[in-house]
Amino acid sequence: MSAAAGLESATVKHPDAMAPLIRVLDELREMARSAGRDDLGGRLSMVRARIGDPRVRLVVVGDPKNGMSTLVNSLVGAQVSATETALSAPVIVEYGPEPTATLVRSTGTGRTERQPVDPLNPGPALAAHGVIRAEFTEPSSLLADGIVLMDAPGSGDEHTRWSMIAAADAVLYVAEASAELSPAQLEYLQRVQQLCPTVICVLNKIDVHPQWSHVQQRNRDLLDAAGLGFAVAPVSALLHRQAGNYQRDIESGVPQLVDHLRDYVVARADAVARDAALRDIRLVADHLAVTLYTEAEALRDPRRRAQITEQLIAARDEADQLRQRTANWQVALADGATELMADIEHDLRHRLRSLVRDAEAEITQTDPARGWKDFGADLDARICEAVEENFVMAHYRSVELCEQVAAKFPADNRTPPLPDLRLTNPGEVLEAVAPLESLDSAKAGVTEQVLSGLRGSYGGILMVGLATSLLGMSLVNWYSAGAGVLLGVNAIWDDRKNRKLRRRAEAKVAVARLMDDVIFQVSKESRNRLRAMQRTLRDHFTDIATDTLRTADEALRVAEDAYGKYGDRREDRIAELDSNLGKLRAVRDRADTLAA
């Protein structure tokens, strides 16, 4: 492919389609700057840069050692990201007719310098001190479609990673196929979605973990329960790099991931970027309107200055109280979660204790050696049913607790999506539980029964034979032989009875051990899920309180500064503010028109 063709195909976001939106952004950004809201202006500048760039920026993130760099190399088809070093600098790869590599380094004086390096062996240079980022160009077909691939460092500067996510059009979150997503990872993905709504979860290393399909389904369920409708793509980046034929390449899952990126990310780049920008425009316009209106009202009637100031202080106090209620809520939620955990564990123990009593009654009435495997299978089924009912109870009790906590906050703040505590497959939680132990004291064989009979008959023959010998009869006679038979049969029955009692005791001990293992494993899973629910609510309402307080503080500052800044030019400033409010309404209407 020629360079011109590559550049032509790389134009994915159409500038003509984005032009009206860019004009709205520029106008709104200028109004934010005039109002002294540099924070809002900075946010709009980031949105402006995102939609003004015709390329689609795809950021790869994840925990260290999950194979992010290997996936980047597989998608690009070249060794651009180091996989054997503790790399902390981001890597940016875009289309170019020839492979090139450039390091952006800090000179130590606040400036940067660009240093070309060998694109075939960039590893040693990437690990050098002072590297801010590495920029590559590669003649890749995927990059020619208009994608700029960015490998965010798994470790290093947290601010850099989040800045890349905020500027991205789509995010690939790479997780390992060895285990399902943890509550911390789900929380991280919720934060990512707030900055970039287009996210794809990549399940890497499926060639190493045969159970990857089970993990994939479980991750989908966890994401749906958390309100995150992300796709989960299973891949093996290493297998793709090593594939020698088409079949092996298809097994790696990377070609399917590339097709998904082209069909659902590149093709929808305009719509996704426009929707995200319109959402930011509405939010900024609403915040800016509060600032302008507050200042205008304060200047319009000097006698209302004290009243407006009191209202703003009250609003700030309310935000402070909201944040304080959030702090109190954290304590209340922790206490409620502790009480809930105790109740759920008590319910679990009660259910399992009932199963133990039923099992012991059944063991007492029968011989455990008969059908022990069937008994164990039936007991496992009843345990799964009890555990499932216990988790259903935990789910509805946790929903009640969350509603009680949410009721302490303003009604317009919705309750966030809560993790589902119910079990779709109780066997997953019980996988780590050891099976029911086998019985050591099995039924006695024919040889053991014969020996028991001989031991009993020997005493009978000897005792009766000695007594009859006083009458002149031989030691072994009809009387001694009959006594030996009777005592031998009695010894056999006694041995059978003792063995049965021993088997029953062993069976009861085995059931008790099984229940202890079940309680240990299920209680751990239940506590983990309840803690995930607690973290979800804590982060949600803390963000609400923080945003409310920031808006109130900013509005109060602008109103107080207006008097000292404008003085006698108050009427001119009021007219200017009214004009800006009119322009702001017009901008808001234009944004709504573009959304429609």
XYZ file of C-alpha atoms in Angstrom:
596
model
C 0.000 0.000 0.000
C 1.348 3.439 -0.879
C 1.694 6.238 1.625
C -1.024 8.259 -0.097
C -3.428 5.333 -0.003
C -2.635 4.762 3.640
C -3.315 8.365 4.536
C -6.545 8.362 2.576
C -7.822 5.220 4.290
C -6.725 6.564 7.665
C -9.289 9.365 7.487
C -11.976 7.673 9.531
C -13.570 10.606 11.297
C -14.888 12.886 8.592
C -13.935 16.538 9.224
C -17.026 17.842 7.411
C -19.303 15.864 9.743
C -17.488 17.174 12.803
C -17.267 20.817 11.683
C -20.564 22.002 13.298
C -19.629 20.252 16.527
C -16.159 21.798 16.522
C -17.666 25.275 16.109
C -19.938 24.664 19.100
C -16.976 23.482 21.151
C -14.825 26.471 20.234
C -17.591 28.917 21.100
C -18.333 27.200 24.404
C -14.648 27.022 25.279
C -14.257 30.764 24.733
C -17.252 31.424 26.984
C -15.736 29.203 29.690
C -12.461 31.108 29.435
C -14.245 34.472 29.747
C -16.137 33.220 32.801
C -12.889 32.174 34.495
C -13.778 28.484 34.418
C -10.428 27.119 33.282
C -11.389 23.658 34.509
C -14.316 23.537 32.088
C -12.163 25.003 29.313
C -9.566 22.288 29.826
C -12.208 19.608 29.531
C -13.542 21.118 26.307
C -10.013 21.375 24.902
C -9.580 17.660 25.422
C -12.901 16.963 23.683
C -11.894 19.304 20.858
C -8.622 17.475 20.350
C -10.371 14.101 20.357
C -12.955 14.866 17.683
C -10.609 17.086 15.663
C -8.209 14.209 15.112
C -9.355 12.179 12.053
C -7.742 9.022 13.450
C -9.230 6.529 15.892
C -7.097 6.295 19.034
C -7.139 2.844 20.579
C -5.534 2.519 24.042
C -4.452 -0.869 25.442
C -4.494 -1.054 29.259
C -4.465 -3.757 31.911
C -2.620 -5.124 34.897
C 1.111 -5.934 34.510
C 2.032 -9.361 33.094
C -1.332 -9.780 31.331
C 0.240 -9.548 27.866
C -0.660 -5.994 26.776
C 2.633 -5.451 24.954
C 2.407 -8.848 23.241
C -1.113 -7.993 22.060
C 0.065 -4.633 20.672
C 2.857 -6.371 18.779
C 0.395 -8.943 17.420
C -2.072 -6.312 16.218
C 0.672 -4.265 14.557
C 2.636 -7.237 13.238
C 5.969 -5.898 14.499
C 8.037 -5.776 17.692
C 7.228 -2.222 18.795
C 6.507 -2.749 22.497
C 9.053 -4.357 24.827
C 7.802 -7.562 26.489
C 10.818 -8.564 28.582
C 11.474 -5.317 30.473
C 9.634 -3.386 33.166
C 8.548 -0.715 30.687
C 6.857 2.327 32.195
C 6.761 4.649 29.148
C 3.770 4.581 26.768
C 4.158 3.392 23.176
C 2.246 5.048 20.292
C 2.053 3.334 16.879
C 0.463 4.815 13.742
C 0.529 4.131 10.026
C 3.603 4.884 7.943
C 4.959 3.584 4.639
C 8.213 2.553 6.343
C 9.001 1.388 9.901
C 10.391 4.193 12.057
C 10.963 4.623 15.796
C 11.426 7.860 17.749
C 11.957 8.342 21.463
C 10.696 11.478 23.197
C 13.044 12.113 26.134
C 13.206 14.701 28.865
C 16.338 16.854 28.920
C 15.964 17.678 32.616
C 15.314 21.396 31.985
C 11.591 21.101 31.307
C 12.148 20.507 27.597
C 12.003 17.394 25.471
C 14.075 16.066 22.605
C 13.284 13.548 19.890
C 15.784 10.769 19.235
C 15.440 8.349 16.279
C 16.309 4.722 17.116
C 16.449 1.424 15.296
C 12.803 0.284 14.724
C 13.914 -3.367 14.497
C 15.473 -3.384 17.977
C 13.942 -0.613 20.120
C 14.024 -2.553 23.405
C 17.342 -1.285 24.863
C 16.524 2.317 23.977
C 13.046 2.089 25.508
C 14.522 1.036 28.844
C 16.819 4.089 28.975
C 16.391 6.769 31.636
C 14.238 9.809 30.891
C 12.070 8.302 28.120
C 8.632 9.966 28.129
C 7.109 7.977 25.274
C 8.043 6.037 22.162
C 6.486 6.809 18.748
C 6.476 4.237 15.941
C 5.203 4.077 12.372
C 4.464 0.737 10.738
C 2.979 -0.257 7.347
C 0.255 -2.299 9.062
C -3.124 -2.949 7.441
C -4.906 -2.334 10.755
C -3.164 1.010 11.231
C -3.934 1.914 7.618
C -7.622 1.622 8.516
C -7.170 4.738 10.627
C -6.234 3.350 14.040
C -3.519 4.781 16.257
C -2.542 2.089 18.747
C -1.289 3.181 22.163
C 0.203 0.846 24.780
C -0.421 2.454 28.177
C 2.112 1.397 30.826
C 0.825 -1.242 33.235
C 2.982 0.369 35.909
C 4.445 3.842 36.285
C 2.731 7.218 36.081
C -0.960 6.780 36.912
C -1.791 10.273 35.621
C -0.302 9.464 32.201
C -2.392 6.321 31.898
C -5.651 8.069 32.759
C -4.838 10.960 30.411
C -4.428 8.471 27.566
C -7.752 6.834 28.443
C -9.515 10.220 28.540
C -8.193 11.067 25.059
C -9.011 7.643 23.581
C -11.819 6.754 21.192
C -11.792 3.133 22.394
C -10.063 1.112 25.129
C -8.850 -2.486 25.043
C -8.739 -3.787 28.619
C -6.508 -6.872 28.711
C -7.137 -9.492 31.414
C -5.695 -12.974 31.797
C -7.902 -16.007 31.080
C -6.824 -17.734 34.292
C -9.528 -16.182 36.502
C -12.664 -14.079 36.339
C -12.649 -10.320 36.806
C -12.128 -9.273 40.411
C -14.219 -6.577 42.146
C -11.234 -4.210 41.876
C -11.055 -4.775 38.106
C -14.794 -4.166 37.709
C -14.430 -0.947 39.691
C -11.535 0.089 37.422
C -13.649 -0.606 34.307
C -16.458 1.564 35.664
C -13.993 4.439 36.010
C -12.734 3.812 32.471
C -16.292 3.916 31.085
C -16.830 7.366 32.599
C -13.955 8.691 30.454
C -14.299 6.477 27.363
C -17.616 4.656 26.806
C -16.260 2.292 24.118
C -14.441 -0.530 25.911
C -13.571 -4.085 24.812
C -12.418 -6.648 27.379
C -9.711 -8.868 25.899
C -9.248 -12.275 27.545
C -5.606 -13.076 26.789
C -3.552 -16.312 27.019
C -6.370 -18.713 26.127
C -3.740 -21.178 24.838
C -2.387 -21.564 28.395
C -5.714 -21.786 30.254
C -8.106 -24.470 28.900
C -10.990 -23.194 31.067
C -11.045 -19.841 29.246
C -14.602 -20.327 27.866
C -15.957 -20.711 31.388
C -14.054 -17.575 32.485
C -15.371 -15.685 29.437
C -19.000 -16.481 30.265
C -18.449 -15.626 33.913
C -16.888 -12.258 32.960
C -19.878 -11.465 30.747
C -22.233 -12.152 33.641
C -20.159 -9.980 35.997
C -20.033 -7.109 33.489
C -23.796 -7.286 32.887
C -24.450 -7.306 36.630
C -22.259 -4.194 36.998
C -24.116 -2.397 34.198
C -21.169 -2.646 31.780
C -22.228 -4.091 28.433
C -18.703 -4.640 27.144
C -17.744 -7.305 24.637
C -15.366 -10.028 25.906
C -12.927 -11.184 23.206
C -10.835 -14.330 23.883
C -7.387 -14.212 22.228
C -3.895 -15.585 22.430
C -1.509 -12.875 21.282
C 1.475 -15.209 21.510
C -0.244 -17.913 19.441
C -1.059 -15.327 16.776
C 2.599 -14.303 16.593
C 3.687 -17.931 16.280
C 0.900 -19.145 13.984
C 2.215 -20.851 10.880
C -1.089 -21.412 9.098
C -4.591 -20.006 8.762
C -6.202 -22.507 11.138
C -3.765 -21.741 13.960
C -4.274 -18.021 13.393
C -8.052 -18.390 13.679
C -7.582 -20.363 16.919
C -5.661 -17.404 18.362
C -8.776 -15.180 18.155
C -6.781 -12.125 17.028
C -8.288 -12.006 13.473
C -11.771 -11.988 15.031
C -10.717 -9.137 17.334
C -9.384 -7.146 14.364
C -12.679 -7.659 12.497
C -14.589 -6.465 15.557
C -12.421 -3.333 15.753
C -13.076 -2.560 12.101
C -16.828 -3.234 12.245
C -17.738 -1.738 15.621
C -14.992 0.789 16.424
C -13.603 2.201 13.175
C -16.940 2.137 11.344
C -18.757 3.806 14.262
C -15.997 6.295 15.125
C -18.023 9.339 14.047
C -21.131 8.380 16.005
C -19.235 7.445 19.163
C -17.117 10.626 19.126
C -20.154 12.824 18.447
C -22.237 11.296 21.253
C -19.393 11.636 23.760
C -18.746 15.250 22.736
C -22.437 16.188 22.977
C -22.624 14.687 26.437
C -19.652 16.802 27.556
C -21.117 19.926 25.909
C -24.403 19.579 27.803
C -22.602 19.039 31.095
C -20.238 22.004 30.636
C -23.063 24.268 29.455
C -25.122 23.482 32.544
C -22.212 24.165 34.897
C -21.324 27.373 33.058
C -24.939 28.571 33.187
C -24.938 28.257 36.973
C -21.777 30.375 37.172
C -23.035 33.131 34.831
C -26.516 33.320 36.327
C -25.195 33.554 39.871
C -22.852 36.406 38.986
C -25.555 38.258 37.036
C -28.084 38.042 39.866
C -25.528 39.214 42.389
C -24.637 42.271 40.270
C -28.197 43.078 39.197
C -29.453 43.929 42.677
C -26.780 44.955 45.220
C -29.347 44.576 47.996
C -29.615 40.905 47.104
C -25.884 40.415 47.498
C -26.179 39.250 51.078
C -29.184 37.050 50.215
C -27.467 35.428 47.243
C -24.282 34.988 49.205
C -26.245 33.312 51.970
C -27.925 31.047 49.422
C -24.576 30.069 47.961
C -23.095 29.470 51.391
C -26.133 27.353 52.209
C -25.594 25.417 48.998
C -21.973 24.891 49.896
C -22.947 23.850 53.434
C -25.462 21.444 51.960
C -22.723 19.972 49.797
C -20.509 19.742 52.865
C -23.284 17.999 54.725
C -23.790 15.719 51.764
C -20.147 14.771 51.864
C -20.380 14.352 55.635
C -23.415 12.141 55.179
C -21.353 10.169 52.724
C -18.679 9.689 55.382
C -21.332 8.676 57.905
C -22.858 6.461 55.245
C -19.561 4.625 54.865
C -19.680 3.753 58.553
C -23.354 2.822 58.329
C -22.719 0.677 55.279
C -19.753 -1.023 56.918
C -21.877 -1.812 59.989
C -24.767 -2.942 57.810
C -22.486 -5.108 55.695
C -20.995 -6.681 58.825
C -24.464 -7.424 60.165
C -25.548 -8.723 56.782
C -22.508 -11.013 56.568
C -23.288 -12.390 60.031
C -26.940 -13.002 59.100
C -26.035 -14.666 55.820
C -23.443 -16.883 57.484
C -25.941 -17.795 60.231
C -28.523 -18.667 57.573
C -25.959 -20.806 55.744
C -24.990 -22.640 58.936
C -28.652 -23.196 59.792
C -29.386 -24.671 56.361
C -26.322 -26.908 56.442
C -27.030 -27.968 60.023
C -30.455 -29.144 58.913
C -28.794 -31.135 56.138
C -26.377 -32.661 58.654
C -29.253 -33.744 60.912
C -31.116 -35.302 57.973
C -27.939 -37.029 56.773
C -27.159 -38.420 60.238
C -30.719 -39.738 60.581
C -30.396 -41.463 57.222
C -26.997 -42.897 58.177
C -28.392 -44.206 61.482
C -31.217 -46.031 59.730
C -29.106 -47.694 57.029
C -25.705 -49.187 56.445
C -23.493 -46.406 54.967
C -21.494 -48.951 52.982
C -24.547 -49.540 50.805
C -24.845 -46.817 48.152
C -22.302 -44.425 49.686
C -21.589 -42.821 46.294
C -25.292 -42.240 45.623
C -25.640 -40.805 49.110
C -22.756 -38.395 48.409
C -24.238 -37.279 45.062
C -27.628 -36.616 46.666
C -25.986 -34.712 49.523
C -24.013 -32.565 47.029
C -27.239 -31.676 45.216
C -28.930 -30.640 48.457
C -25.862 -28.567 49.446
C -25.930 -26.739 46.067
C -29.621 -25.976 46.546
C -29.049 -24.654 50.068
C -26.106 -22.489 48.943
C -28.090 -21.086 46.025
C -30.993 -20.144 48.298
C -28.524 -18.557 50.720
C -27.067 -16.341 47.973
C -30.537 -15.361 46.759
C -31.293 -14.208 50.289
C -27.977 -12.308 50.375
C -28.840 -10.544 47.113
C -32.243 -9.271 48.191
C -30.989 -8.310 51.644
C -28.121 -6.343 50.052
C -30.548 -4.565 47.703
C -32.617 -3.520 50.734
C -29.469 -2.229 52.450
C -28.443 -0.246 49.362
C -31.897 1.336 49.058
C -31.750 2.393 52.697
C -28.361 4.053 52.169
C -29.410 5.684 48.874
C -32.466 7.186 50.599
C -30.129 9.447 52.581
C -29.075 11.256 49.383
C -31.028 13.586 47.070
C -33.753 11.879 45.096
C -32.323 12.953 41.738
C -29.157 10.936 42.339
C -29.905 7.481 41.015
C -28.665 4.326 42.671
C -25.777 2.808 40.699
C -26.024 -0.677 39.149
C -25.373 -3.151 41.943
C -23.442 -6.397 41.608
C -25.715 -9.438 41.457
C -25.024 -11.699 44.436
C -27.167 -14.557 43.168
C -25.466 -17.703 41.871
C -26.216 -18.986 38.395
C -24.073 -22.053 39.013
C -23.463 -22.943 42.694
C -20.952 -25.565 41.596
C -18.502 -22.771 40.757
C -18.291 -21.695 44.394
C -18.041 -25.307 45.582
C -15.289 -26.338 43.166
C -12.632 -25.860 45.844
C -14.533 -28.065 48.343
C -13.105 -31.574 48.704
C -15.591 -34.382 47.867
C -17.208 -36.561 50.503
C -14.585 -38.873 51.998
C -14.774 -42.612 51.341
C -15.323 -45.034 54.258
C -12.224 -46.839 55.527
C -14.124 -49.564 57.400
C -15.795 -51.301 54.495
C -17.754 -54.537 54.725
C -15.819 -57.596 55.954
C -14.849 -60.218 53.386
C -15.546 -63.970 53.552
C -12.086 -64.723 54.958
C -12.460 -62.159 57.765
C -15.899 -63.521 58.666
C -14.555 -67.118 58.756
C -11.689 -66.061 61.034
C -14.113 -64.239 63.360
C -16.261 -67.378 63.515
C -13.261 -69.597 64.247
C -12.137 -67.307 67.062
C -15.593 -67.487 68.641
C -16.038 -71.273 68.117
C -12.629 -72.043 69.602
C -13.712 -70.709 72.988
C -16.965 -72.650 72.898
C -15.295 -75.968 72.005
C -12.612 -75.535 74.652
C -15.011 -74.526 77.443
C -17.681 -77.205 76.852
C -15.072 -79.846 75.962
C -13.271 -79.416 79.289
C -16.585 -79.704 81.173
C -17.628 -82.902 79.349
C -14.173 -84.403 79.759
C -14.965 -84.790 83.479
C -17.711 -87.194 82.440
C -15.183 -89.294 80.548
C -16.056 -87.876 77.121
C -13.427 -86.662 74.593
C -12.528 -82.960 74.281
C -14.284 -82.694 70.918
C -17.730 -84.207 71.069
C -21.254 -83.380 69.961
C -21.831 -81.012 72.866
C -18.568 -79.055 72.455
C -18.998 -78.890 68.668
C -22.539 -77.484 69.035
C -21.335 -74.877 71.519
C -18.520 -73.932 69.153
C -21.000 -73.422 66.292
C -23.299 -71.251 68.403
C -20.496 -69.058 69.743
C -18.902 -68.786 66.265
C -22.168 -67.544 64.712
C -22.575 -65.072 67.600
C -19.032 -63.783 67.064
C -19.768 -63.200 63.358
C -22.923 -61.215 64.167
C -21.116 -59.156 66.797
C -18.323 -58.353 64.311
C -20.854 -57.251 61.671
C -22.647 -55.051 64.203
C -19.414 -53.395 65.384
C -18.281 -52.756 61.828
C -21.637 -51.171 60.968
C -21.429 -48.881 64.016
C -17.887 -47.909 63.037
C -18.975 -47.134 59.469
C -21.815 -44.974 60.742
C -19.437 -43.021 62.969
C -17.001 -42.514 60.072
C -19.861 -41.444 57.793
C -21.041 -38.814 60.288
C -17.475 -37.481 60.638
C -17.115 -37.313 56.830
C -20.378 -35.341 56.512
C -19.277 -32.929 59.268
C -15.934 -32.293 57.534
C -17.680 -31.683 54.231
C -19.972 -29.113 55.811
C -17.014 -27.321 57.422
C -15.355 -27.004 54.007
C -18.579 -25.736 52.453
C -19.037 -23.080 55.147
C -15.428 -21.902 54.744
C -15.578 -21.581 50.953
C -19.100 -20.156 50.636
C -18.587 -17.613 53.416
C -15.468 -16.277 51.670
C -17.291 -15.867 48.355
C -20.251 -14.192 50.061
C -18.022 -11.690 51.879
C -16.172 -10.847 48.656
C -19.407 -10.069 46.826
C -20.772 -7.951 49.655
C -17.534 -5.962 49.802
C -17.770 -5.332 46.042
C -21.264 -3.921 46.558
C -19.953 -1.707 49.356
C -17.156 -0.284 47.170
C -19.585 0.431 44.325
C -21.866 2.518 46.511
C -19.008 4.268 48.292
C -17.374 5.496 45.072
C -20.671 6.503 43.470
C -21.942 8.739 46.257
C -18.516 10.167 47.075
C -18.247 11.408 43.474
C -21.700 13.002 43.728
C -20.782 14.864 46.911
C -17.446 16.046 45.498
C -18.983 17.394 42.257
C -21.744 19.217 44.138
C -19.253 20.859 46.487
C -16.983 21.955 43.627
C -19.851 23.623 41.734
C -21.077 25.463 44.840
C -17.582 26.685 45.716
C -16.950 27.948 42.184
C -20.273 29.780 41.982
C -19.655 31.444 45.358
C -16.159 32.540 44.334
C -17.390 34.120 41.077
C -20.204 36.000 42.832
C -17.884 37.398 45.495
C -15.233 38.430 42.963
C -17.745 40.204 40.752
C -18.181 43.153 43.171
C -14.509 43.821 43.643
C -13.738 43.396 39.955
C -16.400 45.515 38.257
C -17.500 48.162 40.772
C -19.261 50.967 38.901
C -19.204 49.029 35.645
C -21.764 46.716 37.106
C -24.455 47.511 34.486
C -22.070 46.764 31.616
C -21.114 43.481 33.204
C -24.774 42.553 33.738
C -25.503 43.199 30.068
C -22.476 41.121 29.103
C -23.587 38.263 31.339
C -27.133 38.345 29.963
C -25.702 38.263 26.456
C -23.489 35.329 27.340
C -26.436 33.494 28.897
C -28.360 33.989 25.674
C -25.424 32.701 23.663
C -25.115 29.777 26.051
C -28.782 28.878 25.546
C -28.252 29.067 21.801
C -25.215 26.817 22.032
C -27.195 24.355 24.161
C -30.028 24.368 21.588
C -27.582 23.769 18.753
C -26.087 20.853 20.648
C -29.562 19.382 21.152
C -30.255 19.843 17.441
C -27.043 18.028 16.529
C -27.973 15.215 18.915
C -31.349 14.823 17.247
